[in-house]
mmCIF file of C-alpha atoms and ligand atoms in Angstrom:
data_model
loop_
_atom_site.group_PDB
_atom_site.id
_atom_site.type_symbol
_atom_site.label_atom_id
_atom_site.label_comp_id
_atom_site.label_asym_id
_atom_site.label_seq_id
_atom_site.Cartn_x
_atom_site.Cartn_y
_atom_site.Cartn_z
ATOM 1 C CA UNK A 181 61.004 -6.528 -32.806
ATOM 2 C CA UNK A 182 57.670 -4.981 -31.767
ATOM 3 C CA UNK A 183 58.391 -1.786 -28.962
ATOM 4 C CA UNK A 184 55.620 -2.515 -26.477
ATOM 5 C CA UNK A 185 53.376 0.689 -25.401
ATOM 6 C CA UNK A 186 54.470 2.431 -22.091
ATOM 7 C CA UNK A 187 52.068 3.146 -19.194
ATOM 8 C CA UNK A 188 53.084 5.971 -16.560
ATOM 9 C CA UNK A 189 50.579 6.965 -13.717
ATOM 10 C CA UNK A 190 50.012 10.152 -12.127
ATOM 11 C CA UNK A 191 49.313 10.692 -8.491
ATOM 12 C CA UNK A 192 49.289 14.568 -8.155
ATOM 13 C CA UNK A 193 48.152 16.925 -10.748
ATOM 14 C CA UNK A 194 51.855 18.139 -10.198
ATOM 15 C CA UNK A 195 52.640 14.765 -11.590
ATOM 16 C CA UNK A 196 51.205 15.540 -14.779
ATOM 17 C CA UNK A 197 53.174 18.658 -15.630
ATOM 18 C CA UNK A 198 57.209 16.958 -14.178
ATOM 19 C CA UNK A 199 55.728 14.051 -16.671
ATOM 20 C CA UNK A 200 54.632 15.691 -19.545
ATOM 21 C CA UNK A 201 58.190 18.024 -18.762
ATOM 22 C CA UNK A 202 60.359 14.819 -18.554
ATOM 23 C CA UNK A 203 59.052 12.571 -20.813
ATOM 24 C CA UNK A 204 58.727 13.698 -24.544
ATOM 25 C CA UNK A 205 55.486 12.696 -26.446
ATOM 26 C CA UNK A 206 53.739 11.558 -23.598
ATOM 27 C CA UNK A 207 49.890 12.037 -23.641
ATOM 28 C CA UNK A 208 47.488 12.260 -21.078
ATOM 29 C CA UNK A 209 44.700 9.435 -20.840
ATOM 30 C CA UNK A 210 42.228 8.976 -17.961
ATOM 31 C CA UNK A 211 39.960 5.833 -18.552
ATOM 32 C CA UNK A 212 40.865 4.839 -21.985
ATOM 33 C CA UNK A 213 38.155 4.406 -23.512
ATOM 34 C CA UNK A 214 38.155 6.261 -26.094
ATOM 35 C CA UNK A 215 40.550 5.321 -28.749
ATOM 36 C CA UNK A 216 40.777 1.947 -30.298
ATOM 37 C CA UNK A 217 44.966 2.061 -29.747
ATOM 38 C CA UNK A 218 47.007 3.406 -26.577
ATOM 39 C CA UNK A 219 49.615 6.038 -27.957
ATOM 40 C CA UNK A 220 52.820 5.066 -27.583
ATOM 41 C CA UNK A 221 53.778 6.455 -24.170
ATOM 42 C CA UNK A 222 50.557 7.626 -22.015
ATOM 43 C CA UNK A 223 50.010 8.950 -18.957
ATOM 44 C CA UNK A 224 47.255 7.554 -16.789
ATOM 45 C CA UNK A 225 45.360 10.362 -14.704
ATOM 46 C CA UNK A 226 42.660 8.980 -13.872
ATOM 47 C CA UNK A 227 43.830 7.604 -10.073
ATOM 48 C CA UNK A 228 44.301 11.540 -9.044
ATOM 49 C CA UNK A 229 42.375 12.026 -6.143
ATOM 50 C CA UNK A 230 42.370 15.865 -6.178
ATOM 51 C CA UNK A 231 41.085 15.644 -9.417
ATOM 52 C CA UNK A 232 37.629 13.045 -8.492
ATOM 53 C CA UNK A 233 35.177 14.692 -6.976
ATOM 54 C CA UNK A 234 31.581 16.403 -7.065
ATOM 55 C CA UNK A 235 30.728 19.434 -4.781
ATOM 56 C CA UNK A 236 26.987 20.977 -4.789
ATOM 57 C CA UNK A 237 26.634 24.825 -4.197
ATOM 58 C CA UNK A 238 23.845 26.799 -4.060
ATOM 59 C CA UNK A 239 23.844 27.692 -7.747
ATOM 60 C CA UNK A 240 26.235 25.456 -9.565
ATOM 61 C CA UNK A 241 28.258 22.119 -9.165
ATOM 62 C CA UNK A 242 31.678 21.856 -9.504
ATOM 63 C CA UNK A 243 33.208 18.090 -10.297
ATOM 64 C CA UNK A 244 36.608 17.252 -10.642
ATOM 65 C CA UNK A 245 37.738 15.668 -14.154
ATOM 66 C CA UNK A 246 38.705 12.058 -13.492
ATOM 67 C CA UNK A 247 35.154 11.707 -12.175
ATOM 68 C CA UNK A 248 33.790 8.571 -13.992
ATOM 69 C CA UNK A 249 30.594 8.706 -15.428
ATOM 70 C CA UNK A 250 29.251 6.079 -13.063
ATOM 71 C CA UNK A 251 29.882 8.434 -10.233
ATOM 72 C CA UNK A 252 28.032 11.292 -11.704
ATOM 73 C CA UNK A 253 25.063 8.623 -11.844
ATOM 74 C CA UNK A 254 24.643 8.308 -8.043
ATOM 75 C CA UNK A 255 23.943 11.810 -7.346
ATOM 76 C CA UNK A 256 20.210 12.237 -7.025
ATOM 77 C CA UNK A 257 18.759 13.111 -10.478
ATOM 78 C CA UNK A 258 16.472 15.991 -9.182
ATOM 79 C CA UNK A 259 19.798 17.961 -8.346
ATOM 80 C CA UNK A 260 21.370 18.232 -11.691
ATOM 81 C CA UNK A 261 20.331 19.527 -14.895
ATOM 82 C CA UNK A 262 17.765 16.759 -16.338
ATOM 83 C CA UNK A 263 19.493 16.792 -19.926
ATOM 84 C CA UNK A 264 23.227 16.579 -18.171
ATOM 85 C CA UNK A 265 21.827 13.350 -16.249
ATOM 86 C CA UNK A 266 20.290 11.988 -19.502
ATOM 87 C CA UNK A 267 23.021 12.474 -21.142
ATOM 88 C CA UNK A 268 25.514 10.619 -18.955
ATOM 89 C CA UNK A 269 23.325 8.086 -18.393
ATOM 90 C CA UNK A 270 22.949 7.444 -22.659
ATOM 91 C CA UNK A 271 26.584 7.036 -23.130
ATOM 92 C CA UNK A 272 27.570 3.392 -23.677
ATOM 93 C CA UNK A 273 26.937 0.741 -21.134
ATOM 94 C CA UNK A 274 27.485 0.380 -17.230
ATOM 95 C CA UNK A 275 31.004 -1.089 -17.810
ATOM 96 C CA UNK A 276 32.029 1.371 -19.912
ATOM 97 C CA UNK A 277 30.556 4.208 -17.650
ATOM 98 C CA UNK A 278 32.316 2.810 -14.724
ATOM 99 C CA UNK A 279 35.687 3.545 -16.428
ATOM 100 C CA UNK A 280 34.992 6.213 -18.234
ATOM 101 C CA UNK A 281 35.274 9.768 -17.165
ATOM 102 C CA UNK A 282 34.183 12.958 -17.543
ATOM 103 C CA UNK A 283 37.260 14.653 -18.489
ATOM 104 C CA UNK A 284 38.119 12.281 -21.520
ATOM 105 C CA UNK A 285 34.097 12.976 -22.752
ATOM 106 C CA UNK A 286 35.219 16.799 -22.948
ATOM 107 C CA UNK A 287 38.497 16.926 -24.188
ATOM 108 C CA UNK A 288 38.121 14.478 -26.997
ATOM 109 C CA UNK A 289 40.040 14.974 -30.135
ATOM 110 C CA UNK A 290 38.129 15.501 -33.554
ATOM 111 C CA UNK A 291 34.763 15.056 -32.521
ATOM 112 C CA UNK A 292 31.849 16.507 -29.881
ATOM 113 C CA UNK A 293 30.641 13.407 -27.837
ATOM 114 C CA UNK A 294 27.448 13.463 -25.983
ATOM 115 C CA UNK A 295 28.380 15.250 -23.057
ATOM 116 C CA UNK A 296 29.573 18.383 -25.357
ATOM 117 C CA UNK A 297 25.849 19.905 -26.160
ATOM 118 C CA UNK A 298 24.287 19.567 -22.441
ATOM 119 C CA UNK A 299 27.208 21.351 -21.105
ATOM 120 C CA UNK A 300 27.517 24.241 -24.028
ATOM 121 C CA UNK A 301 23.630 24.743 -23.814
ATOM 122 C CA UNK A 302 23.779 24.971 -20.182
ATOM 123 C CA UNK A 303 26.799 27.282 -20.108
ATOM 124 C CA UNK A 304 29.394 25.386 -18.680
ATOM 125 C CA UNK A 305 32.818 26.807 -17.280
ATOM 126 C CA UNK A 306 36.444 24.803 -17.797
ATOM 127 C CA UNK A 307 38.697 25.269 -15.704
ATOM 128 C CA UNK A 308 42.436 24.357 -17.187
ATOM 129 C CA UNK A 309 45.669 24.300 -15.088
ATOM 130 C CA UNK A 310 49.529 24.814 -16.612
ATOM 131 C CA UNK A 311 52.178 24.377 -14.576
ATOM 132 C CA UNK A 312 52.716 28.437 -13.991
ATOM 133 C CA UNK A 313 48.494 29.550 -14.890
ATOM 134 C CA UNK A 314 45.148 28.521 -14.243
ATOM 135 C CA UNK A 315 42.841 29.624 -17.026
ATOM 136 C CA UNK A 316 38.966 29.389 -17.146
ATOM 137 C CA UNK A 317 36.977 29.161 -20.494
ATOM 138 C CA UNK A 318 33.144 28.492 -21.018
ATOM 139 C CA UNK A 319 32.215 25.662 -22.734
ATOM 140 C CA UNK A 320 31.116 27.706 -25.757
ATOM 141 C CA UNK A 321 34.654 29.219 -26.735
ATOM 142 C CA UNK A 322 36.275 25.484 -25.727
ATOM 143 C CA UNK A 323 37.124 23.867 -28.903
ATOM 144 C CA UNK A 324 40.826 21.906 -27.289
ATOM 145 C CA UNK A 325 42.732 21.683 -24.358
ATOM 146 C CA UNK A 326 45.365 24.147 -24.949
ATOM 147 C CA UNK A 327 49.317 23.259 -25.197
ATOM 148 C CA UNK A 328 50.527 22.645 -21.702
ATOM 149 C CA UNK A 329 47.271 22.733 -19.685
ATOM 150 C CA UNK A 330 45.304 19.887 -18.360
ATOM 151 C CA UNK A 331 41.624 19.908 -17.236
ATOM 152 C CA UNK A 332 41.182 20.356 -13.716
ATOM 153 C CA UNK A 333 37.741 21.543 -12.666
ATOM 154 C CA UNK A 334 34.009 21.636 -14.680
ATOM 155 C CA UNK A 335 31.754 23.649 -13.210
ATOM 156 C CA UNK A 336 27.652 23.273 -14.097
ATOM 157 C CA UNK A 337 25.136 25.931 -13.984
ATOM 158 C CA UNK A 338 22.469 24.670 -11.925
ATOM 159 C CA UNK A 339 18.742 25.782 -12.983
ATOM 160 C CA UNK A 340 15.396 24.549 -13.579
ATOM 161 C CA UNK A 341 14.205 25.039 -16.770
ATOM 162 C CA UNK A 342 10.413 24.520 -18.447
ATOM 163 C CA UNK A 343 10.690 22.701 -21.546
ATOM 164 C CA UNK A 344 14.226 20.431 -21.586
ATOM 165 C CA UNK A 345 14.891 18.681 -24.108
ATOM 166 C CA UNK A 346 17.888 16.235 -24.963
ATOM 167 C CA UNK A 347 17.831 14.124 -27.692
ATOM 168 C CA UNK A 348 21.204 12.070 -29.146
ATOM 169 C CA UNK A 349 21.192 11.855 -32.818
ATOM 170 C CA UNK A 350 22.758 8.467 -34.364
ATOM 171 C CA UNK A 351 23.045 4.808 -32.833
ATOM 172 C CA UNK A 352 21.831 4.906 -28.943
ATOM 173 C CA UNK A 353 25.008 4.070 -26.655
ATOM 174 C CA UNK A 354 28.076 4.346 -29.652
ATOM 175 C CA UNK A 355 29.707 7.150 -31.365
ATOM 176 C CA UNK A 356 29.659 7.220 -34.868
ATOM 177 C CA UNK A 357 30.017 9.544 -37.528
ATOM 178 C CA UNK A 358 26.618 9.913 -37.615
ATOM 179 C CA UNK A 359 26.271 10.885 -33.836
ATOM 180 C CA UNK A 360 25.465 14.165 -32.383
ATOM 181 C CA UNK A 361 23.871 15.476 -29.267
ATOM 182 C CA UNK A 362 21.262 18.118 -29.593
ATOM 183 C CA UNK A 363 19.917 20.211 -26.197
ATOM 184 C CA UNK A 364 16.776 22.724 -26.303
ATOM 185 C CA UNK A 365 15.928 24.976 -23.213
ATOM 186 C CA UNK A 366 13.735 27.325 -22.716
ATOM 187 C CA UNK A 367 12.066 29.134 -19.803
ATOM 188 C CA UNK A 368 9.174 31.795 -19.923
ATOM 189 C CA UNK A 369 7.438 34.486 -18.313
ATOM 190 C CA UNK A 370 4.136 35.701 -18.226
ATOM 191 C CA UNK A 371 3.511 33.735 -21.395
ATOM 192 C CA UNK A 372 6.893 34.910 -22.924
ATOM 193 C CA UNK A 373 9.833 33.801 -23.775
ATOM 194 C CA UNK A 374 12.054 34.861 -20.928
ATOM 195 C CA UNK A 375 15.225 32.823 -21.768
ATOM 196 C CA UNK A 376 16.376 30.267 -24.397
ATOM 197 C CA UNK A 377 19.333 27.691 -25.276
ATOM 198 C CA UNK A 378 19.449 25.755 -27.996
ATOM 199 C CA UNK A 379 22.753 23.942 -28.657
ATOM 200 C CA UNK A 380 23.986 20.580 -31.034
ATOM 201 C CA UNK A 381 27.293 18.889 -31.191
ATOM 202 C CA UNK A 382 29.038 16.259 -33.111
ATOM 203 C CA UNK A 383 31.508 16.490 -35.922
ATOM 204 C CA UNK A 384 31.660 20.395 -35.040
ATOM 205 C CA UNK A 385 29.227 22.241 -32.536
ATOM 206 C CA UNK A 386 26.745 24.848 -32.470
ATOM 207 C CA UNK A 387 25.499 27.283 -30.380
ATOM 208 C CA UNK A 388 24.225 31.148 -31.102
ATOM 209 C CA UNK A 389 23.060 33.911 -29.068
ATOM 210 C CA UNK A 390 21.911 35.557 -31.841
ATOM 211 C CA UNK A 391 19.421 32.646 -32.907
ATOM 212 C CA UNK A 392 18.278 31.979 -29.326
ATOM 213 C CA UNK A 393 17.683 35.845 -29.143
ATOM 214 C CA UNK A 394 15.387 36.214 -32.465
ATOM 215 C CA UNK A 395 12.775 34.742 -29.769
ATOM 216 C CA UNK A 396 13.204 36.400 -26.526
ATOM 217 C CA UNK A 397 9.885 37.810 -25.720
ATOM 218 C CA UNK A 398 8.004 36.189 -27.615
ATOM 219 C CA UNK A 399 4.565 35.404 -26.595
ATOM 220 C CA UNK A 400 2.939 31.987 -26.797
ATOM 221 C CA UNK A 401 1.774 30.205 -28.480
ATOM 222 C CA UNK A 402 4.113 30.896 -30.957
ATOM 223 C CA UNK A 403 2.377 31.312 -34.324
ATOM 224 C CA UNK A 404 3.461 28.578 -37.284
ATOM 225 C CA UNK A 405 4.625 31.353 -39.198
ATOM 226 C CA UNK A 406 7.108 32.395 -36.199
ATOM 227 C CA UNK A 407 7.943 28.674 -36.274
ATOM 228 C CA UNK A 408 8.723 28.496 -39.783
ATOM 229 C CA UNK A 409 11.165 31.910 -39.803
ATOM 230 C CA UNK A 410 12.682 30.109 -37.079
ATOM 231 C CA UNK A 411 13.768 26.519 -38.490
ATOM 232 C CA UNK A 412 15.170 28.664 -41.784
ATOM 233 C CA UNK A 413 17.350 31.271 -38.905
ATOM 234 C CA UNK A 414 18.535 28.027 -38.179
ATOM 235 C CA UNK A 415 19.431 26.151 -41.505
ATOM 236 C CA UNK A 416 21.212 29.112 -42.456
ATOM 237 C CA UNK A 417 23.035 29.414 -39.280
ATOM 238 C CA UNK A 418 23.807 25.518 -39.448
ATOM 239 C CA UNK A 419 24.899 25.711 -43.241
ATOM 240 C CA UNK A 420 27.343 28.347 -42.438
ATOM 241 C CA UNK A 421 29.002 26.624 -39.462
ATOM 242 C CA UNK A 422 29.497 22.944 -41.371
ATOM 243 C CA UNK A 423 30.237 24.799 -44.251
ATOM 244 C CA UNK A 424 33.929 22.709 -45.565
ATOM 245 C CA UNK A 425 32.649 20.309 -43.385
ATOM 246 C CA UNK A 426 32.390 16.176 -44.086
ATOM 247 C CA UNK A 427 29.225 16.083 -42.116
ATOM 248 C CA UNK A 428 26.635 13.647 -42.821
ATOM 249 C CA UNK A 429 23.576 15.145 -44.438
ATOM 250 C CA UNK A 430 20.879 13.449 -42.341
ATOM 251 C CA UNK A 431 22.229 15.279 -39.156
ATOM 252 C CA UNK A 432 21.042 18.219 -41.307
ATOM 253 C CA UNK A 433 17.122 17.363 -41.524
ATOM 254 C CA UNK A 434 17.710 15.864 -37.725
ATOM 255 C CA UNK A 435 18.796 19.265 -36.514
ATOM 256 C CA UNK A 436 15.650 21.109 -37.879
ATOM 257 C CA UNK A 437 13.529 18.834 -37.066
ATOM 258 C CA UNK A 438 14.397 18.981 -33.673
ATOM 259 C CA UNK A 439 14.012 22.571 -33.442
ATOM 260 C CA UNK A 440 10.447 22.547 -34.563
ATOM 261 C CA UNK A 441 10.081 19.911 -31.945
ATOM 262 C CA UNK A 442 10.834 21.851 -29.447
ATOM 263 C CA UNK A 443 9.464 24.680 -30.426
ATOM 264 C CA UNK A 444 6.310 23.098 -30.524
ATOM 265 C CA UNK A 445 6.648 22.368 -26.748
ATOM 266 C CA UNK A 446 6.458 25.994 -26.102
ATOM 267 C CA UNK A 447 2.502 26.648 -25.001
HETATM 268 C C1 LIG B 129 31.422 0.567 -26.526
HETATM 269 C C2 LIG B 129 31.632 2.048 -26.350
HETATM 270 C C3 LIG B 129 30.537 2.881 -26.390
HETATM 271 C C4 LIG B 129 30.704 4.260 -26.233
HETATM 272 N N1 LIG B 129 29.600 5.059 -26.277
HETATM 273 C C5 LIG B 129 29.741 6.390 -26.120
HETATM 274 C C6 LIG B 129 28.594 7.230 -26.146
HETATM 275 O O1 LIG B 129 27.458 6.784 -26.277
HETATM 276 N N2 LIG B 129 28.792 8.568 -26.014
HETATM 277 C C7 LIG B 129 30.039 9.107 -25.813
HETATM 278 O O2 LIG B 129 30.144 10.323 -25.665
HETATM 279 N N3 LIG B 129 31.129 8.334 -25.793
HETATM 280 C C8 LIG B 129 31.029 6.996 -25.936
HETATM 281 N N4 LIG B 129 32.131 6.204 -25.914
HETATM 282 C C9 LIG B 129 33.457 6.841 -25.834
HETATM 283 C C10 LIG B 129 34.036 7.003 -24.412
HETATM 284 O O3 LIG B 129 33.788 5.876 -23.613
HETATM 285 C C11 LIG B 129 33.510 8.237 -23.653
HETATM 286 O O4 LIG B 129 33.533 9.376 -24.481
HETATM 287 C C12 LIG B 129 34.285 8.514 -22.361
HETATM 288 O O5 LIG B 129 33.664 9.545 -21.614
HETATM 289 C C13 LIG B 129 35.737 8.885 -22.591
HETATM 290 O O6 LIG B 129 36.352 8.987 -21.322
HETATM 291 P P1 LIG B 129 37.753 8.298 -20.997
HETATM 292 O O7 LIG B 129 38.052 8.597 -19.573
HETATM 293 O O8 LIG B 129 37.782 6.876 -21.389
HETATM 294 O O9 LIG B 129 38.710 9.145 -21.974
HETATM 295 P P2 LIG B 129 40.142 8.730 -22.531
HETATM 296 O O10 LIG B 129 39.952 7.793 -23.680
HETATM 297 O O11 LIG B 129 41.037 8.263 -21.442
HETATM 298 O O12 LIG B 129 40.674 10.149 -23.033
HETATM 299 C C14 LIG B 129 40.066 10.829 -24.112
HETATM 300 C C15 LIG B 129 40.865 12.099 -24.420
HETATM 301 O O13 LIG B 129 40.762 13.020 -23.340
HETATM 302 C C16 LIG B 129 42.053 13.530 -22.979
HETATM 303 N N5 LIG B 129 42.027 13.805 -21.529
HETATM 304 C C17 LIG B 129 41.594 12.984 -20.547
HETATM 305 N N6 LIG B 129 41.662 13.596 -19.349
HETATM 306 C C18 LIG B 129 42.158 14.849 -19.575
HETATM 307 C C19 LIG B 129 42.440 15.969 -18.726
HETATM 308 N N7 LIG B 129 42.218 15.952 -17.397
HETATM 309 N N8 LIG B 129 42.932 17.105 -19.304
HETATM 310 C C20 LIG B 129 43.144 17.148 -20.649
HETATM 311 N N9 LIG B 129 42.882 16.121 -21.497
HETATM 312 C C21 LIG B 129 42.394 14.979 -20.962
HETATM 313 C C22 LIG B 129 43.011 12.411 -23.354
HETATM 314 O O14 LIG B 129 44.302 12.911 -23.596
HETATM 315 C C23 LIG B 129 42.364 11.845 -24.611
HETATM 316 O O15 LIG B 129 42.776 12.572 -25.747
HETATM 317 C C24 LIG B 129 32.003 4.815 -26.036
HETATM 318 C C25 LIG B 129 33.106 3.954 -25.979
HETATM 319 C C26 LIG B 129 32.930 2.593 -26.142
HETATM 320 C C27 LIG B 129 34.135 1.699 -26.084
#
């Protein structure tokens, strides 16, 4: 006889951890999405208040997990990060999105989705709750949602930058193995390069200070040559990071050409 799937919801973030403490091999899900099959026992987090929610502040927002995508739509554009807001607003379709949350974007298994580059390139900060701890990682060192903890707060570096770009790699509003997210940002000063992000996600991600910093102080226009030792700082770096990797090559040429793109923006 076929054992049918069991639902439990969670109210309270304290929910989560008596659940996850009582019930063995339960896993967290928020608006299901994601996977093509429901594990056998989940629990459904999505309905916790405490955890749905966007707050502006000066210099950053914070939002609460279980906010759905949809939500993050109606806040007015011209107060978040243009790529973030681009990137929400790329991922499937208006029923999905309505469903869908934030949370379950980040803490994906096996793969970066869209959301993963804007928030790396634009530092990001996770904050993760245990039952005992609260722990805070940026988005660059976040690769899963440790043993025990559960999302509970994203906070977003709030800034305006000159040249932004975000471009998704692969089919528009579907993940595939040929997806990936790729963010370029870059601010100047006095015709310089005063501050630059450049970050891509998919089947792994990528992000390095020491590529962005080959360029600080730069001055513009930056010559072809410049351009050219650039792209190949970058193929190396990219080769090294997929290397053992089952990454589709076109992501490869997509990556550098992106790059120049954007460097090109740079006047
Ligand atoms: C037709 C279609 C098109 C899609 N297109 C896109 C797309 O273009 N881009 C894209 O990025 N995605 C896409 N998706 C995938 C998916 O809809 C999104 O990634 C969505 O944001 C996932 O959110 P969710 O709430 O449904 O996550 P869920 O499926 O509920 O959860 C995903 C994972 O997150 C974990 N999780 C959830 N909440 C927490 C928490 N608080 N703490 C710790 N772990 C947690 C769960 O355990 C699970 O492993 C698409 C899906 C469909 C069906």
């Amino acid at each position: 006889m076929l054992k049918s799937k069991q639902i439990y919801y969670a109210k309270t973030l304290n929910d989560i951890f008596y659940q996850k403490k009582s019930i063995k091999d339960i896993q967290l899900m928020s608006g299901c999405t994601q996977d093509k099959k429901l594990p056998e026992i989940s629990l459904c987090v999505r309905n916790i208040r405490e955890l749905n929610y966007s707050i502006k502040h000066e210099r950053f927002f914070e939002f609460g997990p279980e906010i759905t995508l949809s939500q993050i739509l109606e806040i007015d554009p011209a107060k978040l990060p243009s790529v973030f807001y681009e990137a929400v607003k790329s991922i499937a379709n208006t029923n999905i999105r309505n469903i869908a949350t934030l949370a379950g974007n980040i803490c994906a298994k096996n793969y970066r989705y869209t959301l993963f580059a804007p928030l790396v390139a634009l530092d990001a900060k996770l904050e993760l709750k245990s039952e005992t701890e609260t722990i805070y990682l940026p988005m660059t060192k976040f690769s899963e949602v440790p043993e025990n903890f559960v999302l509970s707060k994203i906070i977003l570096p709030l800034g305006e930058w000159e040249v932004a770009v975000f471009k998704r790699l692969g089919p528009a509003h579907l993940i595939t193995e040929n997806s990936a997210s790729f963010v370029f940002l870059a601010d100047t000063v006095k015709n310089q390069i005063a501050n630059l992000k450049i970050a891509f996600a998919g089947p792994f991600s990528l992000r390095s200070l020491e590529l962005e910093n080959r360029l600080l102080g730069a001055s513009l226009p930056l010559s072809e040559n410049a351009i050219l030792e650039f792209v190949e700082a970058a193929e190396k770096l990219y080769d090294e990071t997929c290397q053992n990797k089952q990454v589709p090559p076109i992501l490869r040429a997509q990556f550098l050409n992106l790059v120049k793109y954007s460097l090109e923006q740079l006047t």
